[in-house]
Amino acid sequence: MKVLGFESSCGETGVALVETGADGPPRLLAEALHSQVAMHAEYGGVVPEIASRRHLEAISPVIERAVADAKLSLPEVEGIAVTRGPGLVGSLLVGLSTAKALACALDIPLAGVNHIEGHIMASFLSDKKPQFPFIALVVSGGHTNVYLVNNYHQFQQLGQTRDDAAGEALDKAAKLLGLGYPGGVIIDKLSKNGNPHAFDFPRAMKDSPDFSFSGLKTSLSVMLKKRGRPFTEDELPDVVASYQEAIVDVLVQKTIRAANANTVRQLVVCGGVAANGRLRKRFARVAEEEGMELFIPPMVLCTDNAAMIAVLGEIILKNRGGDALDLNAVSRWPLVNRPS
Ligand code: KG4
Ligand code: ZN
């Protein structure tokens, strides 16, 4: 089945074509992405009104690019998948309306899918797929959740952030330090020259399955105020490496604890922050020590993309069929059990 996927929940306009056969992993035929990162950088974060307008301008050329790269014509597409939520409603509506129009014009089924679930399914695009049950850590700019995934339909949430998401904590720290946006990427790079143990940042809620990162951000802000002057260029790599380490420590510790508590040996780590070099290295090390199998999508499939939406859409279309065309966008959509 050839599925055309759409992603427009935040600052990325993505379109991808994925094909699945009777066996073997889904094949990514083509993917096109327009990122608005540079446009939002001067505001230090995504501005919803600008984002939806830019999605509207970008979506047609992005579709054309993806379809041309796949060497296909639109009538060869057999199904459509689109992010329905969670996300910015104005942005979601651009993808959703386009997807509905195409589904209607081509007379093919449409699946409105959950963005968080899409991040998890990105790991199914590799040759080596995770086996159920597995533990999934979804860690991005909007989410920090741990799930026990029993099958395609059953997601049990084991932990979540009580305040900021991990990516948000990185983005806010970079802003406080005057480093720019998106903070996660900048801190990842800068921390490579720093000592992760140079500064002592708090690790909150140690004994809970839940996360909290807002105190961490506050501790950095207090540290800056007490000093009364910005960090020097020599100090910055140590500061960001230590700050990042505090985040990585709790992400690793709580995910492993969830796996052990549920006697699960397969781990999926996904979402934008899963592109982080230190996080990937620490998870690889601990998975080996614990005898667990680790699945982290390649970096381009960790941050927002449409390939993950197309893969998930194909699963949903095959198992459950399409949605009605009056489907609406939803800003909040916890990942709960879907009917099978
Ligand atoms: O999944 P994503 O693209 O969008 C959401 O669904 O939120 O994640 C974006 C988040 C941002 O907070 C960004 O700073 C973070 O992922 N991020 C990273 C890296 N690349 C993106 N954080 C740490 N290291 C990275 N390499
Ligand atoms: Zn995302």
mmCIF file of C-alpha atoms and ligand atoms in Angstrom:
data_model
loop_
_atom_site.group_PDB
_atom_site.id
_atom_site.type_symbol
_atom_site.label_atom_id
_atom_site.label_comp_id
_atom_site.label_asym_id
_atom_site.label_seq_id
_atom_site.Cartn_x
_atom_site.Cartn_y
_atom_site.Cartn_z
ATOM 1 C CA MET A 1 0.000 0.000 0.000
ATOM 2 C CA LYS A 2 1.309 3.455 -0.920
ATOM 3 C CA VAL A 3 0.459 6.037 1.739
ATOM 4 C CA LEU A 4 0.971 9.784 1.508
ATOM 5 C CA GLY A 5 1.610 11.295 4.950
ATOM 6 C CA PHE A 6 1.217 14.896 6.111
ATOM 7 C CA GLU A 7 2.750 16.567 9.164
ATOM 8 C CA SER A 8 2.041 20.188 10.119
ATOM 9 C CA SER A 9 1.498 20.169 13.890
ATOM 10 C CA CYS A 10 4.139 22.754 14.770
ATOM 11 C CA GLY A 11 6.943 24.329 12.717
ATOM 12 C CA GLU A 12 7.622 21.655 10.098
ATOM 13 C CA THR A 13 5.637 21.149 6.902
ATOM 14 C CA GLY A 14 6.288 17.536 5.939
ATOM 15 C CA VAL A 15 5.007 15.238 3.200
ATOM 16 C CA ALA A 16 6.206 11.658 2.728
ATOM 17 C CA LEU A 17 5.364 8.608 0.672
ATOM 18 C CA VAL A 18 5.735 5.213 2.267
ATOM 19 C CA GLU A 19 5.081 1.826 0.694
ATOM 20 C CA THR A 20 4.505 -1.459 2.461
ATOM 21 C CA GLY A 21 4.426 -4.921 1.002
ATOM 22 C CA ALA A 22 3.251 -8.197 2.500
ATOM 23 C CA ASP A 23 6.472 -8.558 4.461
ATOM 24 C CA GLY A 24 9.533 -6.519 5.259
ATOM 25 C CA PRO A 25 9.648 -3.061 6.791
ATOM 26 C CA PRO A 26 7.780 -0.136 5.248
ATOM 27 C CA ARG A 27 9.832 1.546 2.544
ATOM 28 C CA LEU A 28 10.252 5.311 2.509
ATOM 29 C CA LEU A 29 9.820 6.265 -1.167
ATOM 30 C CA ALA A 30 10.291 10.003 -0.710
ATOM 31 C CA GLU A 31 10.168 12.681 1.894
ATOM 32 C CA ALA A 32 10.060 16.468 1.660
ATOM 33 C CA LEU A 33 10.240 18.845 4.591
ATOM 34 C CA HIS A 34 10.049 22.595 4.907
ATOM 35 C CA SER A 35 11.367 23.763 8.268
ATOM 36 C CA GLN A 36 10.325 27.102 9.718
ATOM 37 C CA VAL A 37 13.076 27.069 12.369
ATOM 38 C CA ALA A 38 14.988 30.033 10.901
ATOM 39 C CA MET A 39 11.781 32.052 10.650
ATOM 40 C CA HIS A 40 10.883 31.572 14.333
ATOM 41 C CA ALA A 41 14.458 31.904 15.627
ATOM 42 C CA GLU A 42 14.241 35.678 16.011
ATOM 43 C CA TYR A 43 11.251 35.228 18.354
ATOM 44 C CA GLY A 44 12.949 32.490 20.395
ATOM 45 C CA GLY A 45 10.150 29.997 19.702
ATOM 46 C CA VAL A 46 7.327 29.058 17.346
ATOM 47 C CA VAL A 47 4.803 31.882 16.798
ATOM 48 C CA PRO A 48 1.489 30.108 16.030
ATOM 49 C CA GLU A 49 0.077 32.729 13.608
ATOM 50 C CA ILE A 50 3.283 32.860 11.574
ATOM 51 C CA ALA A 51 3.471 29.065 11.590
ATOM 52 C CA SER A 52 0.029 28.491 10.092
ATOM 53 C CA ARG A 53 0.549 31.110 7.393
ATOM 54 C CA ARG A 54 3.890 29.568 6.444
ATOM 55 C CA HIS A 55 2.406 26.042 6.332
ATOM 56 C CA LEU A 56 -0.175 27.346 3.888
ATOM 57 C CA GLU A 57 2.524 28.752 1.598
ATOM 58 C CA ALA A 58 4.770 25.709 1.867
ATOM 59 C CA ILE A 59 2.410 22.774 1.579
ATOM 60 C CA SER A 60 1.799 22.631 -2.192
ATOM 61 C CA PRO A 61 5.476 22.822 -3.209
ATOM 62 C CA VAL A 62 6.321 20.254 -0.511
ATOM 63 C CA ILE A 63 3.693 17.820 -1.891
ATOM 64 C CA GLU A 64 4.999 18.336 -5.420
ATOM 65 C CA ARG A 65 8.579 17.675 -4.304
ATOM 66 C CA ALA A 66 7.708 14.469 -2.423
ATOM 67 C CA VAL A 67 5.594 13.034 -5.244
ATOM 68 C CA ALA A 68 8.206 13.917 -7.899
ATOM 69 C CA ASP A 69 11.044 12.394 -5.807
ATOM 70 C CA ALA A 70 9.042 9.180 -5.433
ATOM 71 C CA LYS A 71 8.592 9.119 -9.239
ATOM 72 C CA LEU A 72 4.883 8.662 -8.731
ATOM 73 C CA SER A 73 1.776 10.477 -9.787
ATOM 74 C CA LEU A 74 -0.905 11.337 -7.245
ATOM 75 C CA PRO A 75 -3.497 8.830 -8.622
ATOM 76 C CA GLU A 76 -1.091 6.013 -7.667
ATOM 77 C CA VAL A 77 -1.436 6.912 -3.967
ATOM 78 C CA GLU A 78 -3.704 4.450 -2.145
ATOM 79 C CA GLY A 79 -4.226 6.107 1.230
ATOM 80 C CA ILE A 80 -3.640 9.357 3.088
ATOM 81 C CA ALA A 81 -2.431 9.895 6.649
ATOM 82 C CA VAL A 82 -2.371 13.217 8.414
ATOM 83 C CA THR A 83 -1.468 14.478 11.875
ATOM 84 C CA ARG A 84 -4.737 15.392 13.549
ATOM 85 C CA GLY A 85 -3.222 16.406 16.901
ATOM 86 C CA PRO A 86 -1.852 17.233 19.376
ATOM 87 C CA GLY A 87 -0.382 20.512 18.165
ATOM 88 C CA LEU A 88 -1.161 24.063 17.099
ATOM 89 C CA VAL A 89 -4.698 24.001 15.707
ATOM 90 C CA GLY A 90 -4.092 26.621 12.998
ATOM 91 C CA SER A 91 -1.078 24.663 11.762
ATOM 92 C CA LEU A 92 -2.775 21.271 12.020
ATOM 93 C CA LEU A 93 -5.707 22.563 9.967
ATOM 94 C CA VAL A 94 -3.466 23.314 6.987
ATOM 95 C CA GLY A 95 -2.293 19.690 6.771
ATOM 96 C CA LEU A 96 -5.712 18.305 7.618
ATOM 97 C CA SER A 97 -7.626 20.374 5.046
ATOM 98 C CA THR A 98 -5.105 19.564 2.324
ATOM 99 C CA ALA A 99 -5.197 15.871 3.197
ATOM 100 C CA LYS A 100 -9.012 15.812 3.176
ATOM 101 C CA ALA A 101 -9.164 17.595 -0.191
ATOM 102 C CA LEU A 102 -6.753 15.068 -1.714
ATOM 103 C CA ALA A 103 -8.544 12.078 -0.174
ATOM 104 C CA CYS A 104 -11.811 13.380 -1.595
ATOM 105 C CA ALA A 105 -10.398 14.177 -5.040
ATOM 106 C CA LEU A 106 -8.559 10.837 -5.347
ATOM 107 C CA ASP A 107 -11.375 8.893 -3.644
ATOM 108 C CA ILE A 108 -9.026 7.122 -1.234
ATOM 109 C CA PRO A 109 -9.221 6.588 2.548
ATOM 110 C CA LEU A 110 -7.914 9.144 5.037
ATOM 111 C CA ALA A 111 -6.527 8.417 8.525
ATOM 112 C CA GLY A 112 -6.179 11.229 11.053
ATOM 113 C CA VAL A 113 -3.361 10.160 13.349
ATOM 114 C CA ASN A 114 -1.823 11.057 16.684
ATOM 115 C CA HIS A 115 1.512 12.891 16.448
ATOM 116 C CA ILE A 116 2.961 11.231 19.581
ATOM 117 C CA GLU A 117 2.090 7.800 18.226
ATOM 118 C CA GLY A 118 3.753 8.841 14.969
ATOM 119 C CA HIS A 119 7.006 9.532 16.826
ATOM 120 C CA ILE A 120 6.864 6.013 18.295
ATOM 121 C CA MET A 121 6.159 4.432 14.893
ATOM 122 C CA ALA A 122 9.209 6.144 13.361
ATOM 123 C CA SER A 123 11.189 3.222 14.780
ATOM 124 C CA PHE A 124 9.215 0.870 12.497
ATOM 125 C CA LEU A 125 10.893 2.406 9.446
ATOM 126 C CA SER A 126 14.138 0.575 10.182
ATOM 127 C CA ASP A 127 15.055 -2.922 9.018
ATOM 128 C CA LYS A 128 15.150 -4.041 12.634
ATOM 129 C CA LYS A 129 11.762 -3.271 14.177
ATOM 130 C CA PRO A 130 10.931 -3.377 17.887
ATOM 131 C CA GLN A 131 8.831 -6.309 19.078
ATOM 132 C CA PHE A 132 5.821 -5.852 21.344
ATOM 133 C CA PRO A 133 5.702 -5.263 24.239
ATOM 134 C CA PHE A 134 8.188 -2.387 24.433
ATOM 135 C CA ILE A 135 8.755 0.709 26.534
ATOM 136 C CA ALA A 136 8.647 3.982 24.581
ATOM 137 C CA LEU A 137 10.117 7.254 25.773
ATOM 138 C CA VAL A 138 8.677 10.099 23.692
ATOM 139 C CA VAL A 139 10.816 13.130 24.355
ATOM 140 C CA SER A 140 10.335 16.329 22.361
ATOM 141 C CA GLY A 141 9.622 20.041 22.651
ATOM 142 C CA GLY A 142 6.031 19.366 23.701
ATOM 143 C CA HIS A 143 6.139 15.933 25.345
ATOM 144 C CA THR A 144 8.055 13.820 27.799
ATOM 145 C CA ASN A 145 6.075 10.622 28.237
ATOM 146 C CA VAL A 146 6.878 6.986 28.977
ATOM 147 C CA TYR A 147 4.528 4.304 27.642
ATOM 148 C CA LEU A 148 4.216 0.566 27.846
ATOM 149 C CA VAL A 149 3.237 -0.374 24.286
ATOM 150 C CA ASN A 150 1.589 -3.799 24.205
ATOM 151 C CA ASN A 151 0.537 -3.796 20.559
ATOM 152 C CA TYR A 152 -0.480 -1.346 17.836
ATOM 153 C CA HIS A 153 -3.556 -0.375 19.820
ATOM 154 C CA GLN A 154 -2.544 -0.470 23.461
ATOM 155 C CA PHE A 155 -0.562 2.321 25.012
ATOM 156 C CA GLN A 156 -0.342 2.477 28.773
ATOM 157 C CA GLN A 157 1.114 5.739 30.013
ATOM 158 C CA LEU A 158 3.573 5.075 32.833
ATOM 159 C CA GLY A 159 5.024 8.553 33.285
ATOM 160 C CA GLN A 160 4.726 12.100 32.018
ATOM 161 C CA THR A 161 6.146 15.535 32.696
ATOM 162 C CA ARG A 162 4.335 17.533 35.333
ATOM 163 C CA ASP A 163 5.489 20.846 33.807
ATOM 164 C CA ASP A 164 8.007 21.522 31.015
ATOM 165 C CA ALA A 165 8.961 18.950 28.400
ATOM 166 C CA ALA A 166 12.664 18.042 28.150
ATOM 167 C CA GLY A 167 13.044 19.833 24.803
ATOM 168 C CA GLU A 168 11.344 22.881 26.255
ATOM 169 C CA ALA A 169 13.832 22.851 29.162
ATOM 170 C CA LEU A 170 16.707 22.825 26.655
ATOM 171 C CA ASP A 171 15.125 25.571 24.531
ATOM 172 C CA LYS A 172 14.470 27.773 27.592
ATOM 173 C CA ALA A 173 18.018 27.319 28.900
ATOM 174 C CA ALA A 174 19.480 28.339 25.548
ATOM 175 C CA LYS A 175 17.272 31.425 25.587
ATOM 176 C CA LEU A 176 18.384 32.333 29.139
ATOM 177 C CA LEU A 177 22.002 31.929 28.082
ATOM 178 C CA GLY A 178 21.486 33.983 24.914
ATOM 179 C CA LEU A 179 22.447 31.057 22.676
ATOM 180 C CA GLY A 180 19.531 31.184 20.213
ATOM 181 C CA TYR A 181 16.866 28.750 18.980
ATOM 182 C CA PRO A 182 16.262 25.815 18.853
ATOM 183 C CA GLY A 183 18.133 25.337 22.094
ATOM 184 C CA GLY A 184 18.285 21.546 21.984
ATOM 185 C CA VAL A 185 20.379 21.507 18.828
ATOM 186 C CA ILE A 186 22.666 24.329 20.015
ATOM 187 C CA ILE A 187 23.211 22.778 23.455
ATOM 188 C CA ASP A 188 23.869 19.370 21.896
ATOM 189 C CA LYS A 189 26.678 20.871 19.807
ATOM 190 C CA LEU A 190 28.177 23.138 22.468
ATOM 191 C CA SER A 191 28.105 20.468 25.180
ATOM 192 C CA LYS A 192 30.476 18.264 23.163
ATOM 193 C CA ASN A 193 33.345 20.485 24.396
ATOM 194 C CA GLY A 194 32.090 20.647 27.974
ATOM 195 C CA ASN A 195 32.359 18.672 31.202
ATOM 196 C CA PRO A 196 28.942 17.220 32.135
ATOM 197 C CA HIS A 197 29.955 17.108 35.820
ATOM 198 C CA ALA A 198 31.307 20.669 36.127
ATOM 199 C CA PHE A 199 28.091 22.113 37.601
ATOM 200 C CA ASP A 200 25.562 20.503 39.896
ATOM 201 C CA PHE A 201 22.001 20.859 38.532
ATOM 202 C CA PRO A 202 18.963 19.312 40.278
ATOM 203 C CA ARG A 203 17.425 15.978 39.247
ATOM 204 C CA ALA A 204 13.791 16.332 40.293
ATOM 205 C CA MET A 205 11.222 13.724 41.391
ATOM 206 C CA LYS A 206 13.798 10.946 41.664
ATOM 207 C CA ASP A 207 11.393 8.366 43.071
ATOM 208 C CA SER A 208 8.424 9.138 40.821
ATOM 209 C CA PRO A 209 7.739 7.735 37.341
ATOM 210 C CA ASP A 210 6.901 11.327 36.340
ATOM 211 C CA PHE A 211 9.274 14.081 35.245
ATOM 212 C CA SER A 212 9.671 17.738 36.187
ATOM 213 C CA PHE A 213 12.042 20.121 34.431
ATOM 214 C CA SER A 214 10.840 23.580 35.420
ATOM 215 C CA GLY A 215 12.962 23.604 38.625
ATOM 216 C CA LEU A 216 16.028 22.852 36.536
ATOM 217 C CA LYS A 217 15.401 25.893 34.366
ATOM 218 C CA THR A 218 14.811 28.004 37.498
ATOM 219 C CA SER A 219 18.087 26.808 39.020
ATOM 220 C CA LEU A 220 19.934 28.034 35.929
ATOM 221 C CA SER A 221 18.152 31.366 36.065
ATOM 222 C CA VAL A 222 19.000 31.740 39.805
ATOM 223 C CA MET A 223 22.619 30.815 39.082
ATOM 224 C CA LEU A 224 22.785 33.530 36.416
ATOM 225 C CA LYS A 225 21.220 36.142 38.716
ATOM 226 C CA LYS A 226 23.609 35.313 41.595
ATOM 227 C CA ARG A 227 26.626 35.738 39.320
ATOM 228 C CA GLY A 228 25.373 39.063 38.051
ATOM 229 C CA ARG A 229 27.190 38.596 34.735
ATOM 230 C CA PRO A 230 26.815 36.182 31.809
ATOM 231 C CA PHE A 231 28.948 33.054 31.518
ATOM 232 C CA THR A 232 32.121 33.448 29.508
ATOM 233 C CA GLU A 233 32.698 31.585 26.264
ATOM 234 C CA ASP A 234 35.052 29.252 28.130
ATOM 235 C CA GLU A 235 32.467 28.474 30.815
ATOM 236 C CA LEU A 236 29.457 27.940 28.536
ATOM 237 C CA PRO A 237 30.287 24.420 27.265
ATOM 238 C CA ASP A 238 30.576 23.166 30.881
ATOM 239 C CA VAL A 239 27.321 24.862 31.868
ATOM 240 C CA VAL A 240 25.286 23.428 29.002
ATOM 241 C CA ALA A 241 26.928 19.984 29.247
ATOM 242 C CA SER A 242 26.021 19.831 32.970
ATOM 243 C CA TYR A 243 22.476 21.099 32.340
ATOM 244 C CA GLN A 244 21.972 18.579 29.536
ATOM 245 C CA GLU A 245 23.370 15.806 31.743
ATOM 246 C CA ALA A 246 20.747 16.524 34.410
ATOM 247 C CA ILE A 247 18.029 15.991 31.775
ATOM 248 C CA VAL A 248 19.657 12.908 30.265
ATOM 249 C CA ASP A 249 20.162 11.335 33.722
ATOM 250 C CA VAL A 250 16.466 11.392 34.611
ATOM 251 C CA LEU A 251 15.301 10.362 31.141
ATOM 252 C CA VAL A 252 17.579 7.318 31.172
ATOM 253 C CA GLN A 253 16.937 6.384 34.795
ATOM 254 C CA LYS A 254 13.141 6.542 34.634
ATOM 255 C CA THR A 255 12.873 4.758 31.286
ATOM 256 C CA ILE A 256 15.071 1.874 32.469
ATOM 257 C CA ARG A 257 13.167 1.696 35.719
ATOM 258 C CA ALA A 258 9.871 1.468 33.799
ATOM 259 C CA ALA A 259 11.283 -1.337 31.627
ATOM 260 C CA ASN A 260 12.511 -3.315 34.627
ATOM 261 C CA ALA A 261 9.270 -2.792 36.555
ATOM 262 C CA ASN A 262 7.325 -4.230 33.613
ATOM 263 C CA THR A 263 9.927 -6.898 32.723
ATOM 264 C CA VAL A 264 10.221 -5.471 29.229
ATOM 265 C CA ARG A 265 13.551 -5.778 27.369
ATOM 266 C CA GLN A 266 12.813 -3.617 24.312
ATOM 267 C CA LEU A 267 13.206 0.162 24.406
ATOM 268 C CA VAL A 268 12.117 2.792 21.898
ATOM 269 C CA VAL A 269 13.436 6.335 22.347
ATOM 270 C CA CYS A 270 11.929 8.896 19.980
ATOM 271 C CA GLY A 271 10.932 12.551 19.458
ATOM 272 C CA GLY A 272 13.125 15.586 18.735
ATOM 273 C CA VAL A 273 15.301 15.263 21.836
ATOM 274 C CA ALA A 274 16.149 11.674 20.832
ATOM 275 C CA ALA A 275 18.392 13.318 18.196
ATOM 276 C CA ASN A 276 20.645 14.397 21.076
ATOM 277 C CA GLY A 277 24.122 12.883 20.888
ATOM 278 C CA ARG A 278 24.613 12.490 24.632
ATOM 279 C CA LEU A 279 21.158 10.932 25.146
ATOM 280 C CA ARG A 280 21.776 8.421 22.351
ATOM 281 C CA LYS A 281 25.175 7.477 23.779
ATOM 282 C CA ARG A 282 23.908 7.085 27.362
ATOM 283 C CA PHE A 283 20.926 4.971 26.253
ATOM 284 C CA ALA A 284 23.179 2.771 24.098
ATOM 285 C CA ARG A 285 25.484 2.175 27.069
ATOM 286 C CA VAL A 286 22.759 1.435 29.598
ATOM 287 C CA ALA A 287 20.830 -0.822 27.194
ATOM 288 C CA GLU A 288 23.967 -2.918 26.746
ATOM 289 C CA GLU A 289 24.571 -3.076 30.502
ATOM 290 C CA GLU A 290 20.966 -4.103 31.145
ATOM 291 C CA GLY A 291 20.797 -6.549 28.232
ATOM 292 C CA MET A 292 17.989 -4.572 26.578
ATOM 293 C CA GLU A 293 17.422 -3.959 22.876
ATOM 294 C CA LEU A 294 17.379 -0.287 21.949
ATOM 295 C CA PHE A 295 15.594 1.314 18.983
ATOM 296 C CA ILE A 296 16.257 4.989 18.279
ATOM 297 C CA PRO A 297 15.258 6.259 14.831
ATOM 298 C CA PRO A 298 17.910 8.002 12.723
ATOM 299 C CA MET A 299 18.172 11.684 13.671
ATOM 300 C CA VAL A 300 16.025 12.974 10.792
ATOM 301 C CA LEU A 301 13.205 10.691 11.885
ATOM 302 C CA CYS A 302 13.444 11.850 15.529
ATOM 303 C CA THR A 303 12.444 15.458 14.856
ATOM 304 C CA ASP A 304 9.054 16.164 13.278
ATOM 305 C CA ASN A 305 8.626 14.528 9.873
ATOM 306 C CA ALA A 306 5.898 13.041 7.700
ATOM 307 C CA ALA A 307 7.446 9.594 7.191
ATOM 308 C CA MET A 308 6.440 8.583 10.720
ATOM 309 C CA ILE A 309 2.879 9.778 10.030
ATOM 310 C CA ALA A 310 2.668 7.787 6.773
ATOM 311 C CA VAL A 311 3.917 4.602 8.495
ATOM 312 C CA LEU A 312 1.386 4.959 11.279
ATOM 313 C CA GLY A 313 -1.367 5.822 8.777
ATOM 314 C CA GLU A 314 -0.704 2.641 6.856
ATOM 315 C CA ILE A 315 -1.065 0.570 10.043
ATOM 316 C CA ILE A 316 -4.300 2.348 10.965
ATOM 317 C CA LEU A 317 -5.807 2.139 7.471
ATOM 318 C CA LYS A 318 -5.109 -1.601 7.306
ATOM 319 C CA ASN A 319 -6.425 -2.338 10.796
ATOM 320 C CA ARG A 320 -9.238 0.086 11.295
ATOM 321 C CA GLY A 321 -10.058 1.717 7.967
ATOM 322 C CA GLY A 322 -10.335 5.415 7.222
ATOM 323 C CA ASP A 323 -11.908 8.330 9.060
ATOM 324 C CA ALA A 324 -14.887 10.408 7.946
ATOM 325 C CA LEU A 325 -14.010 13.604 6.094
ATOM 326 C CA ASP A 326 -15.552 15.798 8.813
ATOM 327 C CA LEU A 327 -12.594 14.932 11.051
ATOM 328 C CA ASN A 328 -11.358 17.934 13.033
ATOM 329 C CA ALA A 329 -7.965 19.006 14.404
ATOM 330 C CA VAL A 330 -7.341 18.627 18.148
ATOM 331 C CA SER A 331 -4.828 20.632 20.167
ATOM 332 C CA ARG A 332 -4.680 18.098 23.005
ATOM 333 C CA TRP A 333 -4.927 14.377 22.371
ATOM 334 C CA PRO A 334 -3.513 12.040 25.007
ATOM 335 C CA LEU A 335 -2.346 8.764 23.551
ATOM 336 C CA VAL A 336 -4.883 6.334 24.924
ATOM 337 C CA ASN A 337 -6.068 2.970 23.693
ATOM 338 C CA ARG A 338 -7.646 3.066 20.261
ATOM 339 C CA PRO A 339 -10.381 0.624 19.340
ATOM 340 C CA SER A 340 -8.852 -2.303 17.424
HETATM 341 O O1 KG4 B 1 9.730 16.292 17.939
HETATM 342 P P1 KG4 B 1 10.039 17.726 17.677
HETATM 343 O O2 KG4 B 1 10.650 18.065 16.347
HETATM 344 O O3 KG4 B 1 8.760 18.609 17.857
HETATM 345 C C1 KG4 B 1 7.822 18.376 18.877
HETATM 346 O O4 KG4 B 1 6.968 17.474 18.699
HETATM 347 O O5 KG4 B 1 7.960 19.051 19.927
HETATM 348 O O6 KG4 B 1 10.996 18.210 18.875
HETATM 349 C C2 KG4 B 1 11.506 19.494 18.930
HETATM 350 C C3 KG4 B 1 12.375 19.594 20.172
HETATM 351 C C4 KG4 B 1 12.890 21.001 20.454
HETATM 352 O O7 KG4 B 1 12.716 21.296 21.818
HETATM 353 C C5 KG4 B 1 14.367 20.897 20.089
HETATM 354 O O8 KG4 B 1 15.182 21.787 20.845
HETATM 355 C C6 KG4 B 1 14.666 19.453 20.435
HETATM 356 O O9 KG4 B 1 13.519 18.743 20.028
HETATM 357 N N1 KG4 B 1 15.832 18.936 19.704
HETATM 358 C C7 KG4 B 1 16.950 18.522 20.316
HETATM 359 C C8 KG4 B 1 17.847 18.144 19.292
HETATM 360 N N2 KG4 B 1 17.234 18.344 18.087
HETATM 361 C C9 KG4 B 1 15.987 18.828 18.370
HETATM 362 N N3 KG4 B 1 17.261 18.441 21.618
HETATM 363 C C10 KG4 B 1 18.481 17.986 21.917
HETATM 364 N N4 KG4 B 1 19.406 17.620 21.001
HETATM 365 C C11 KG4 B 1 19.124 17.676 19.687
HETATM 366 N N5 KG4 B 1 20.039 17.310 18.788
HETATM 367 ZN ZN ZN B 2 6.998 16.055 17.470
#
